[in-house]
mmCIF file of N, CA and C in Angstrom:
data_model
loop_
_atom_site.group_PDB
_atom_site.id
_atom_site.type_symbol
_atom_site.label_atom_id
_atom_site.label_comp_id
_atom_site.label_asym_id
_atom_site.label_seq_id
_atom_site.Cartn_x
_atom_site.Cartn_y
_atom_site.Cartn_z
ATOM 1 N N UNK A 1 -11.227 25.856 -4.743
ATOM 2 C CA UNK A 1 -12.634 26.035 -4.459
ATOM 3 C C UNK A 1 -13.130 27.362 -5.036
ATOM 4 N N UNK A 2 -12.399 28.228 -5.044
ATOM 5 C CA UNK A 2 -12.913 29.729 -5.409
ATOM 6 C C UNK A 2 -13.105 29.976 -6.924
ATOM 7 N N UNK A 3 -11.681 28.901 -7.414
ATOM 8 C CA UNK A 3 -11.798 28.740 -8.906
ATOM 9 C C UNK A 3 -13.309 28.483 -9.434
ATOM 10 N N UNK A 4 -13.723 26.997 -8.696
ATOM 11 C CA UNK A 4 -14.714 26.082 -9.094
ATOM 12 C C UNK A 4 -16.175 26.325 -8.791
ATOM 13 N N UNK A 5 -15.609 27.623 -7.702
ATOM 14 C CA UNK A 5 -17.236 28.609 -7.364
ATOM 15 C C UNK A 5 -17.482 29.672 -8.461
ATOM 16 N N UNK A 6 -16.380 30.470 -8.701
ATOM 17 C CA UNK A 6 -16.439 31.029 -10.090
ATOM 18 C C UNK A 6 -17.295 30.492 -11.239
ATOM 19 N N UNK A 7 -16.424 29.707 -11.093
ATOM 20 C CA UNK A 7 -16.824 28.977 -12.602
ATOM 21 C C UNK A 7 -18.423 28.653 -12.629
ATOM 22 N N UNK A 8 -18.569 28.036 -11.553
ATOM 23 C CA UNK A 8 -20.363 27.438 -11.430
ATOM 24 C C UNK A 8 -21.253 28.591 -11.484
ATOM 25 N N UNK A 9 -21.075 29.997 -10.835
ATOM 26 C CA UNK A 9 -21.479 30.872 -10.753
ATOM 27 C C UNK A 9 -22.142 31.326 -12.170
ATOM 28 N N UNK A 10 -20.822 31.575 -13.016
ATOM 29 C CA UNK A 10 -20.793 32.139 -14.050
ATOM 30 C C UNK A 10 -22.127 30.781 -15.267
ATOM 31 N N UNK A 11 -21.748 29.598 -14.701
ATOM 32 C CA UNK A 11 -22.556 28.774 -15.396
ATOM 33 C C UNK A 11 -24.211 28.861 -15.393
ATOM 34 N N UNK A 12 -23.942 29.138 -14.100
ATOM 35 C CA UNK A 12 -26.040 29.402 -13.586
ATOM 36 C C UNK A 12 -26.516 30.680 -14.256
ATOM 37 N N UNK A 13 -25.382 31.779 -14.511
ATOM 38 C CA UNK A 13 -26.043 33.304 -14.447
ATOM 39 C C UNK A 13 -26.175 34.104 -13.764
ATOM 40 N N UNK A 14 -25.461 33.617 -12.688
ATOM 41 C CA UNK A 14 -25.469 34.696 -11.267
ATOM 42 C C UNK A 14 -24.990 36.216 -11.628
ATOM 43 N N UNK A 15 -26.051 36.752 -10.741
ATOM 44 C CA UNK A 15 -26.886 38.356 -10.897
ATOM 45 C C UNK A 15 -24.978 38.988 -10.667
ATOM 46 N N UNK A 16 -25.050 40.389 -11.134
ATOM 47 C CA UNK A 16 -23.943 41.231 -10.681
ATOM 48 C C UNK A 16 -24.312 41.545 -9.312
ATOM 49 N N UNK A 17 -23.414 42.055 -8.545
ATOM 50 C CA UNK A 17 -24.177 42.998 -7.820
ATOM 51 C C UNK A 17 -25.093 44.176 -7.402
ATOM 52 N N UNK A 18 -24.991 44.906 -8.154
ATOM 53 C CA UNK A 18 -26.124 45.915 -8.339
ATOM 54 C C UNK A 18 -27.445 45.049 -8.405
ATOM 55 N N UNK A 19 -27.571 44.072 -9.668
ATOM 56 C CA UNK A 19 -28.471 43.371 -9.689
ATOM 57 C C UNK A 19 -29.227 42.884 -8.440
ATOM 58 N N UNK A 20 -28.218 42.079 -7.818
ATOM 59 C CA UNK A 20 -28.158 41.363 -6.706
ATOM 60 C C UNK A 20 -28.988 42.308 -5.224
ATOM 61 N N UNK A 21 -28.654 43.482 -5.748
ATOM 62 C CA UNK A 21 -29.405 44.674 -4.970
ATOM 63 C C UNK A 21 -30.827 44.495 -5.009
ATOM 64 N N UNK A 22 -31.018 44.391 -6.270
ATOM 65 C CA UNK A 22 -32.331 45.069 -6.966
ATOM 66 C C UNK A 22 -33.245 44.072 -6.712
ATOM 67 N N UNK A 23 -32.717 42.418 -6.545
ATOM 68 C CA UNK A 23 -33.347 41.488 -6.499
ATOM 69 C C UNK A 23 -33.842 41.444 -4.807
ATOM 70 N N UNK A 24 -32.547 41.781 -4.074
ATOM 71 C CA UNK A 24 -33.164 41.420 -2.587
ATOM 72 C C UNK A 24 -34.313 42.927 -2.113
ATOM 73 N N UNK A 25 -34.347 44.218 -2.997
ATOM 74 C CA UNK A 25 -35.326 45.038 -2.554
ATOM 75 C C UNK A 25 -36.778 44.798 -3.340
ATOM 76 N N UNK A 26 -36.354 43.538 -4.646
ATOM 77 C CA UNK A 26 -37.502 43.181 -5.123
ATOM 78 C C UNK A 26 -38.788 42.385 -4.264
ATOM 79 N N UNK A 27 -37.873 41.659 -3.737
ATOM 80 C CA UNK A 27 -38.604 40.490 -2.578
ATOM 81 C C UNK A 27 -38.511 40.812 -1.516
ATOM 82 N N UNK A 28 -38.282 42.063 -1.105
ATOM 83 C CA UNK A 28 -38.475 42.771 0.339
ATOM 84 C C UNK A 28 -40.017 42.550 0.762
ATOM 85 N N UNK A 29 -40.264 41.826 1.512
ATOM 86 C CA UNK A 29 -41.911 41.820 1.809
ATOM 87 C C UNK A 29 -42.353 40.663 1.353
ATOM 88 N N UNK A 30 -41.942 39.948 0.771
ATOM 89 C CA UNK A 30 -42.309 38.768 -0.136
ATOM 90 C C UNK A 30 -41.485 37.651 0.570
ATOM 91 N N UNK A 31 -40.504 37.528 0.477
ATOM 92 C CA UNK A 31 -39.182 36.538 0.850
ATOM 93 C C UNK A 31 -38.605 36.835 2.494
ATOM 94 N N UNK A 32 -38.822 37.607 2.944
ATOM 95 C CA UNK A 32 -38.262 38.366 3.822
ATOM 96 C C UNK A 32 -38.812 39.629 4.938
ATOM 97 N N UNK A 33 -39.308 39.716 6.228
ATOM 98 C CA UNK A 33 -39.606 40.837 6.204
ATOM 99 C C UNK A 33 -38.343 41.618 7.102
ATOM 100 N N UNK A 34 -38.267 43.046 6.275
ATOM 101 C CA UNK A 34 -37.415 43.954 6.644
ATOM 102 C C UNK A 34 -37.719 44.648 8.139
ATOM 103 N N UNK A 35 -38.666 44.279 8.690
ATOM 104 C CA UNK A 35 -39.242 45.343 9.667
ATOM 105 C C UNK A 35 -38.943 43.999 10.983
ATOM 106 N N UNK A 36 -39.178 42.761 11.036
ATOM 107 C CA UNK A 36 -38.724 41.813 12.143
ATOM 108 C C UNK A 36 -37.434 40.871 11.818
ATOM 109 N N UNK A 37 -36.858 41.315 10.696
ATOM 110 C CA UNK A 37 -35.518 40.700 10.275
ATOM 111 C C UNK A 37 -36.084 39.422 10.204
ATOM 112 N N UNK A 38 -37.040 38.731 9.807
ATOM 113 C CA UNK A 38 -37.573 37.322 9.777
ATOM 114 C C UNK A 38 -37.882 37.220 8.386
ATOM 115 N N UNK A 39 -37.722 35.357 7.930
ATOM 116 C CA UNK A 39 -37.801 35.088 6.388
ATOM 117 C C UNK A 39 -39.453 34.706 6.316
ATOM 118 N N UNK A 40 -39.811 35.212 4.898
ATOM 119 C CA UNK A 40 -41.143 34.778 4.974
ATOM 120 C C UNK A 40 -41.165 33.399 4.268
ATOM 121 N N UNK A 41 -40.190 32.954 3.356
ATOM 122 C CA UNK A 41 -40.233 31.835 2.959
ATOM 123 C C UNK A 41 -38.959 31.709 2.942
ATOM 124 N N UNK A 42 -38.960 30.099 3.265
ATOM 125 C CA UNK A 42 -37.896 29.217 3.274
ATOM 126 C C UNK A 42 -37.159 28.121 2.371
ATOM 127 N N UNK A 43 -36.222 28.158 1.617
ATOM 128 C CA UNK A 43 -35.437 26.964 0.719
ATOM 129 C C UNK A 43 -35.563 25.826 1.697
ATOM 130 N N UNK A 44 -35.912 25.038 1.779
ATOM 131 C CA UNK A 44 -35.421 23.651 2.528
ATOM 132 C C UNK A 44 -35.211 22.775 1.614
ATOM 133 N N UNK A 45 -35.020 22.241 0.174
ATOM 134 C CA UNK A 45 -34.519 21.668 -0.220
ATOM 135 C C UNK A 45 -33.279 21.320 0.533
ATOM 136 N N UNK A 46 -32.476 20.128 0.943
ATOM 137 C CA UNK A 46 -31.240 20.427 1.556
ATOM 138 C C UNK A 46 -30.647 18.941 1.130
ATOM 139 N N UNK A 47 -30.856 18.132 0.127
ATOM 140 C CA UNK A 47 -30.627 16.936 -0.205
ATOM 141 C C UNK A 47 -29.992 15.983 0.927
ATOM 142 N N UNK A 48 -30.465 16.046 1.819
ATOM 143 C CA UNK A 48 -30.057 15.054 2.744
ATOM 144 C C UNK A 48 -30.725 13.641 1.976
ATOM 145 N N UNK A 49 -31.769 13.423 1.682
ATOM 146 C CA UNK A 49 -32.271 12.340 0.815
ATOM 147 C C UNK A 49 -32.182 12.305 -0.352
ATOM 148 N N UNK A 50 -31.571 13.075 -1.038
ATOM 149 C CA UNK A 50 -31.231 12.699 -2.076
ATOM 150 C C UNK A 50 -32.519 14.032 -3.645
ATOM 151 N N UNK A 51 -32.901 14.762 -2.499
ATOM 152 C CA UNK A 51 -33.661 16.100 -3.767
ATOM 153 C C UNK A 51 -33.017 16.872 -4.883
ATOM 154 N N UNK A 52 -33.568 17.160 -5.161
ATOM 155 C CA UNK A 52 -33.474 18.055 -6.628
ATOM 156 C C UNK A 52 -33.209 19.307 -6.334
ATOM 157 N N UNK A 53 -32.757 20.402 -5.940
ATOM 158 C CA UNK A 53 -32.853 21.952 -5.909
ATOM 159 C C UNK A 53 -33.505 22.355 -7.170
ATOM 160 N N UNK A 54 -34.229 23.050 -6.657
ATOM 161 C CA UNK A 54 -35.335 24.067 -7.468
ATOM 162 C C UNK A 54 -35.056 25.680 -7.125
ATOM 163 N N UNK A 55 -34.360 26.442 -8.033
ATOM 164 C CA UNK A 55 -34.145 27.885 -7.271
ATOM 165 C C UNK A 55 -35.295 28.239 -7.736
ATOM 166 N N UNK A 56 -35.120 29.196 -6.912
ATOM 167 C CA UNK A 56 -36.490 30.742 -7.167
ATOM 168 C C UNK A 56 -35.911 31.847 -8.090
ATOM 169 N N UNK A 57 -36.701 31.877 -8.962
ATOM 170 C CA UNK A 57 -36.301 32.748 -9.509
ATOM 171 C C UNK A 57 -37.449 34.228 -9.147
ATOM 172 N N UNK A 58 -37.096 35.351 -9.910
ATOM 173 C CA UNK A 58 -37.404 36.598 -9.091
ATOM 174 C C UNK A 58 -38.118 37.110 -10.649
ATOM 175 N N UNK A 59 -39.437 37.040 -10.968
ATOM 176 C CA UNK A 59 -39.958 37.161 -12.291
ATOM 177 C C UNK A 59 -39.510 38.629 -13.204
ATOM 178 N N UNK A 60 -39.451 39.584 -12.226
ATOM 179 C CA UNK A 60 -39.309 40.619 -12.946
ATOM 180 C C UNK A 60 -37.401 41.134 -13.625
ATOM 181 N N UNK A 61 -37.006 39.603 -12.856
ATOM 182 C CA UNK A 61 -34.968 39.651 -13.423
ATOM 183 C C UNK A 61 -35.367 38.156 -13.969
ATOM 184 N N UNK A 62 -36.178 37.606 -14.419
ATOM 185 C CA UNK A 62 -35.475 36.351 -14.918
ATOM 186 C C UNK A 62 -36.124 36.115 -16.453
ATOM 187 N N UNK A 63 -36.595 37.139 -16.708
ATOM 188 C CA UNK A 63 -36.988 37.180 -18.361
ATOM 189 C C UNK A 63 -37.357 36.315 -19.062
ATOM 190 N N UNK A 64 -38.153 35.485 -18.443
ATOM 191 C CA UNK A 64 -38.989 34.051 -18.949
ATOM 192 C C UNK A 64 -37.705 32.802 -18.925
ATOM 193 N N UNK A 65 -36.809 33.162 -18.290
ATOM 194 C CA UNK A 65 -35.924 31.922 -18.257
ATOM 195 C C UNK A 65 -36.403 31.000 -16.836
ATOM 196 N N UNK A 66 -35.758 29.351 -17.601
ATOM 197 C CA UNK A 66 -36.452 28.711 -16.386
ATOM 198 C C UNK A 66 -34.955 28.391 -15.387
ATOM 199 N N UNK A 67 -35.374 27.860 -14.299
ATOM 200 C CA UNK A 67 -34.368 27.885 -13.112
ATOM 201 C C UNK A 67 -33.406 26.811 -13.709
ATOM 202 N N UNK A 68 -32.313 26.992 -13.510
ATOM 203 C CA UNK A 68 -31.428 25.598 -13.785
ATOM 204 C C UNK A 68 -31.693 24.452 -12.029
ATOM 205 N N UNK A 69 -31.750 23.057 -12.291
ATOM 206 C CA UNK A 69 -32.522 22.353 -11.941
ATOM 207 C C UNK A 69 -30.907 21.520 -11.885
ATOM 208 N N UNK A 70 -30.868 20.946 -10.232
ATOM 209 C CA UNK A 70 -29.511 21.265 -9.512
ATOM 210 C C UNK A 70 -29.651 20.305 -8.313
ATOM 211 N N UNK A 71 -28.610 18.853 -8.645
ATOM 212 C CA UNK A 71 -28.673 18.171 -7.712
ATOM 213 C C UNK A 71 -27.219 18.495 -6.502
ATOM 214 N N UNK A 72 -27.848 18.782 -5.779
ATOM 215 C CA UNK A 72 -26.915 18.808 -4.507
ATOM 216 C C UNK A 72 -25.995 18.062 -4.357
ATOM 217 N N UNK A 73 -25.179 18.175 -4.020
ATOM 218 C CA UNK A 73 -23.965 17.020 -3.964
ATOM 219 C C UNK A 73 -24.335 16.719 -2.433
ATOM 220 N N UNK A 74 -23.882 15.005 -2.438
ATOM 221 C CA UNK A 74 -23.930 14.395 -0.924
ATOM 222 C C UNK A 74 -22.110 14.038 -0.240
ATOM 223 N N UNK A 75 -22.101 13.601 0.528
ATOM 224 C CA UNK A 75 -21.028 12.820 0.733
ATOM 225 C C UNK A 75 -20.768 11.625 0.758
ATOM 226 N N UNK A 76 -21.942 10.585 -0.404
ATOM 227 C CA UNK A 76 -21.645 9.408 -0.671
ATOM 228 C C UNK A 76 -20.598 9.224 -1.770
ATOM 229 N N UNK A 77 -20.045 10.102 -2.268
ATOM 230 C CA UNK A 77 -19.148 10.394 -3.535
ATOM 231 C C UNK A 77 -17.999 12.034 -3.384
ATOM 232 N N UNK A 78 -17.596 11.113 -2.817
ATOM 233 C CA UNK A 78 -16.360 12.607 -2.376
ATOM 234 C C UNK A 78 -14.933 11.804 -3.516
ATOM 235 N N UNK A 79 -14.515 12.364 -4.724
ATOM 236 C CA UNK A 79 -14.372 11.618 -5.346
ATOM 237 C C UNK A 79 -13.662 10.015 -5.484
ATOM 238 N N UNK A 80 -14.800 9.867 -5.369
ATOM 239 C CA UNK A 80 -15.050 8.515 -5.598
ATOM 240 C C UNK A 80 -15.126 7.540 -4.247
ATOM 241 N N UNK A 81 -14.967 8.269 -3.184
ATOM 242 C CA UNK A 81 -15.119 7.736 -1.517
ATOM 243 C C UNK A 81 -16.258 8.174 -1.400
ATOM 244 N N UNK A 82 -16.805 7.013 -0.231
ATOM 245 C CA UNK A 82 -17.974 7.307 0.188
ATOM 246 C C UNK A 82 -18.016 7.456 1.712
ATOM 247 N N UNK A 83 -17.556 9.151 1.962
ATOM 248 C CA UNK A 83 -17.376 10.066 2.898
ATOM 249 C C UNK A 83 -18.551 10.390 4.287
ATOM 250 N N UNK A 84 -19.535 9.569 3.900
ATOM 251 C CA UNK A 84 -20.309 9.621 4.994
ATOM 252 C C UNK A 84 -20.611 9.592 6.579
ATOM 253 N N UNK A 85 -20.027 8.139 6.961
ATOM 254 C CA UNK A 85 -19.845 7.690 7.994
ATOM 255 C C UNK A 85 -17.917 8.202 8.731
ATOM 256 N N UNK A 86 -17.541 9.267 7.939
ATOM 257 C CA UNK A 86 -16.028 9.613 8.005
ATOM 258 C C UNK A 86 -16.256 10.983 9.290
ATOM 259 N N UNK A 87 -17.125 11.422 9.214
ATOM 260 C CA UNK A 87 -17.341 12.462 10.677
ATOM 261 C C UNK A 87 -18.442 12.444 11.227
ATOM 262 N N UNK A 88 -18.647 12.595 12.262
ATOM 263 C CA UNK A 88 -20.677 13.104 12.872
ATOM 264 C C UNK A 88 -20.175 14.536 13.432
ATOM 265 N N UNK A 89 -21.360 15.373 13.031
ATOM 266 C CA UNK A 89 -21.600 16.321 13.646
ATOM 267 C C UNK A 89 -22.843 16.813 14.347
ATOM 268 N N UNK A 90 -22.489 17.060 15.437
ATOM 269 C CA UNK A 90 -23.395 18.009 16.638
ATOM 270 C C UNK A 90 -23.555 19.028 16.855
ATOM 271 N N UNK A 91 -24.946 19.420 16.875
ATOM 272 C CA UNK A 91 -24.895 21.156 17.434
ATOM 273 C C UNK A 91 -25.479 21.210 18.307
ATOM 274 N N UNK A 92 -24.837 21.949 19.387
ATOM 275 C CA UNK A 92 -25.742 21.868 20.684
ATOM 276 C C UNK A 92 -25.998 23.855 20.451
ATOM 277 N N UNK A 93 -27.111 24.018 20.193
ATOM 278 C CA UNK A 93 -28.251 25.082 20.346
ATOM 279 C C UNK A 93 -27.876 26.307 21.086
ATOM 280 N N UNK A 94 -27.061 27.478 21.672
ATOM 281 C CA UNK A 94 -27.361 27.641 22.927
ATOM 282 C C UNK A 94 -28.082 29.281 22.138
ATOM 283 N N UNK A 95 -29.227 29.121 21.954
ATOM 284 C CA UNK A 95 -30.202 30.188 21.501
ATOM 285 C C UNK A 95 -31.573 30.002 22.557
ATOM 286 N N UNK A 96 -31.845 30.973 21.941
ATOM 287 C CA UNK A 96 -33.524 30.874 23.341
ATOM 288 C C UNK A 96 -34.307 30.045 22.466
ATOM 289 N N UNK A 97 -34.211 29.971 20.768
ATOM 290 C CA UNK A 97 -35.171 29.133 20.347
ATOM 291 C C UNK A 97 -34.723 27.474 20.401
ATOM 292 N N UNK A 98 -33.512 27.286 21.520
ATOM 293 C CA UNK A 98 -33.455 25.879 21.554
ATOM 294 C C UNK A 98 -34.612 24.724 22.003
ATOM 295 N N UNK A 99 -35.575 25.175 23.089
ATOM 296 C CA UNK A 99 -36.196 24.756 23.753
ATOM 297 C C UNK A 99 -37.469 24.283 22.108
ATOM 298 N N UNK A 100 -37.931 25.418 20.931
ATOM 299 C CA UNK A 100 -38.451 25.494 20.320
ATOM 300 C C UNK A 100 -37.998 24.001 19.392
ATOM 301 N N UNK A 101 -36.587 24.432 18.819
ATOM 302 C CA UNK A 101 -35.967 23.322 18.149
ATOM 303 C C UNK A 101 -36.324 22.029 18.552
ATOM 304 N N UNK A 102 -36.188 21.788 20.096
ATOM 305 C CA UNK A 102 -36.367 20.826 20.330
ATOM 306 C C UNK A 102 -37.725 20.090 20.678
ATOM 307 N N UNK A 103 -38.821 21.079 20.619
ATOM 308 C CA UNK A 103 -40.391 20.872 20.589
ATOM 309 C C UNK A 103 -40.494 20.119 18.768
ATOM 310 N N UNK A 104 -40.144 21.184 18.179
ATOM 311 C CA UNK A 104 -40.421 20.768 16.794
ATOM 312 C C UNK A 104 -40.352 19.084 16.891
ATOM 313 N N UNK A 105 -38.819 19.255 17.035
ATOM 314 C CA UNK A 105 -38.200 17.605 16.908
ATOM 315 C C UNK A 105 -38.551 16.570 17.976
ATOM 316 N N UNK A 106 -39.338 16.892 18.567
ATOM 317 C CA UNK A 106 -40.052 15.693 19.304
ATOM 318 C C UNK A 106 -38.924 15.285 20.107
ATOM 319 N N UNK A 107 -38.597 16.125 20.846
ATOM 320 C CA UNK A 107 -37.094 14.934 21.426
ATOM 321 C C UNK A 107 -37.078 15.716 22.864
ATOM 322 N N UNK A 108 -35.586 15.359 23.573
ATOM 323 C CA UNK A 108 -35.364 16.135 24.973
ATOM 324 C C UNK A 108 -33.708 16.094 24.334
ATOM 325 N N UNK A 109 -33.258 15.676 23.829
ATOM 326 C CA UNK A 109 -31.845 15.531 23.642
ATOM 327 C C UNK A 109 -31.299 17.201 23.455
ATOM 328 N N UNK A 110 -30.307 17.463 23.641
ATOM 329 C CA UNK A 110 -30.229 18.733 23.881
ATOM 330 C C UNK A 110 -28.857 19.008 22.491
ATOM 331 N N UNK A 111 -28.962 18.078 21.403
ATOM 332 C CA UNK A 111 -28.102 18.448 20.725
ATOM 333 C C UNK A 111 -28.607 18.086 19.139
ATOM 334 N N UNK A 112 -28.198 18.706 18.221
ATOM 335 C CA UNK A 112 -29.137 19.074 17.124
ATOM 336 C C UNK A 112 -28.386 17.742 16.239
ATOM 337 N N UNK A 113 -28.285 16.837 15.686
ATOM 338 C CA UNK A 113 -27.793 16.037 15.021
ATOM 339 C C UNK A 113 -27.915 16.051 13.274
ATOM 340 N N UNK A 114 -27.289 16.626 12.634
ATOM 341 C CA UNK A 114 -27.494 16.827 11.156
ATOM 342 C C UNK A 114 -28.359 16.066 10.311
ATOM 343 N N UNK A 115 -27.353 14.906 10.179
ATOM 344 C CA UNK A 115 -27.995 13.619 9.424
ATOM 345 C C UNK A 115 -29.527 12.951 9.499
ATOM 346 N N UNK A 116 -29.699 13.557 10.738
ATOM 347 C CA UNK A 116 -31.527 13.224 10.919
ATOM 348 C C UNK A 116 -32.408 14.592 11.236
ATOM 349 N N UNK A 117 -31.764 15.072 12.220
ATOM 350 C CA UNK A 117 -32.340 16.065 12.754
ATOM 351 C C UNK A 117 -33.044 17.703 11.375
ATOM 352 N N UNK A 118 -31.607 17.161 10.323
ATOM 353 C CA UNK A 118 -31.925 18.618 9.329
ATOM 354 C C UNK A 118 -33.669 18.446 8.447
ATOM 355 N N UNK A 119 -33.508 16.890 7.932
ATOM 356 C CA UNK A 119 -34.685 16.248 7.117
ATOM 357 C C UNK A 119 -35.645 17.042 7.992
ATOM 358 N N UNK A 120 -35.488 15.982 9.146
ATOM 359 C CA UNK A 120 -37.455 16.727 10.029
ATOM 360 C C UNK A 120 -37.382 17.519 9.810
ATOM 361 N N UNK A 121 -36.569 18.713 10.296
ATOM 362 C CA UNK A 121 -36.799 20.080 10.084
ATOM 363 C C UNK A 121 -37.231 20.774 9.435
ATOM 364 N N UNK A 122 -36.805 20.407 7.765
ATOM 365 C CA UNK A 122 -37.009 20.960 6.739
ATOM 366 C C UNK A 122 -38.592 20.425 6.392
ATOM 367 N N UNK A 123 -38.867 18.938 6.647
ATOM 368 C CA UNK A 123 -40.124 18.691 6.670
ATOM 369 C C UNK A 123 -41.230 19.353 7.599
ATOM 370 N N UNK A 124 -40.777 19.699 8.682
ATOM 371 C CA UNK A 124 -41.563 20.495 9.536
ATOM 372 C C UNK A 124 -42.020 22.037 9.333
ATOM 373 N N UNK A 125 -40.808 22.023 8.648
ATOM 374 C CA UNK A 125 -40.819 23.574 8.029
ATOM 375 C C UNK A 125 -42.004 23.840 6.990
ATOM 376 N N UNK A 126 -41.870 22.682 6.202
ATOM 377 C CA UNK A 126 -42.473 22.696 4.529
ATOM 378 C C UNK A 126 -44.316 22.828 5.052
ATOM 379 N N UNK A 127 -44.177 21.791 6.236
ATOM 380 C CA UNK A 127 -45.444 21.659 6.813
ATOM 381 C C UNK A 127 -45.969 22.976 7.222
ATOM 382 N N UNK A 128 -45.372 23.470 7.920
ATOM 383 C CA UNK A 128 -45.758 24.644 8.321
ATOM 384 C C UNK A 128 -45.952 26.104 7.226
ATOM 385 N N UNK A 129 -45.378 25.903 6.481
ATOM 386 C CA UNK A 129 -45.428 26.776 5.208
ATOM 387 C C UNK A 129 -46.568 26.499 4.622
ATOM 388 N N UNK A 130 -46.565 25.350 4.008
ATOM 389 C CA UNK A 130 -48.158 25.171 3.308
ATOM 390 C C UNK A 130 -49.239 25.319 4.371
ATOM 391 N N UNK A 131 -49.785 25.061 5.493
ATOM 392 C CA UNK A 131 -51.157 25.698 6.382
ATOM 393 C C UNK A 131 -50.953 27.032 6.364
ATOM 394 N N UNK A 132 -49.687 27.595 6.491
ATOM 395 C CA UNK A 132 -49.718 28.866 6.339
ATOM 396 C C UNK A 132 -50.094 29.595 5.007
ATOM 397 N N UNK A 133 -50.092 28.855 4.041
ATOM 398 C CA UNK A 133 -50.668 28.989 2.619
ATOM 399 C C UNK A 133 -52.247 28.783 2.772
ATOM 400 N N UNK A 134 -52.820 27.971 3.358
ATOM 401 C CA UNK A 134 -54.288 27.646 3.174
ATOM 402 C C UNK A 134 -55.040 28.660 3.792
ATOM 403 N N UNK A 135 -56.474 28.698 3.315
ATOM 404 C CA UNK A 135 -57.009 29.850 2.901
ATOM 405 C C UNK A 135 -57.737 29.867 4.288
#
């Protein structure tokens, strides 16, 4: 795995570290705020259905290059098995924003279920990002 993270790494262009510095004090305020440890924007791409990843790139490190454009791997093809129905996983919450989690998701169930539960989320999320965009 470390080999094959290497390797992909090196394929995308991933920043050095120093870089890697320069990029997270670039988007300090932008991506992130430093002062409530809270993200101002969120990746939810998470291919549970089957999306595209779109990275962000950071304009003033990416020198008119465009993002490499990056399908997520699922577990319908673990090679060549279709690994899906092979585990379920549960998260049961125990944060103060559980009660929140579980407003979002319309539910009372007290345990976070991946396979359905991540989609809404990320859709709820996206929702909430764009009104927060409107003027």
């Amino acid at each position: 795995m470390t080999h094959s993270l290497s390797h992909r790494l090196i394929e995308l262009e991933a920043l050095e570290p120093e870089q890697t510095r320069q990029a997270v004090d670039l988007v300090k305020g932008q991506w992130w705020d430093p002062v409530k440890q809270d993200l101002l924007r969120r990746q939810v791409e998470i291919n549970l259905a089957g999306e595209v990843m779109h990275p962000w790139l950071i304009t003033e490190l990416s020198h008119d290059r465009q993002a490499a454009i990056m399908t997520l791997p699922t577990l319908a093809d673990v090679g060549g098995y279709d690994c899906r129905d092979m585990i379920r996983v549960e998260i049961v919450p125990n944060i103060l924003e559980a009660y929140a989690i579980r407003h979002d998701l319309k539910t009372a169930d007290t345990r976070i279920h991946p396979e359905t539960d991540f989609y809404r989320l990320a859709l709820h999320i996206r929702c909430i990002e764009a009104a927060d965009r409107q003027p």
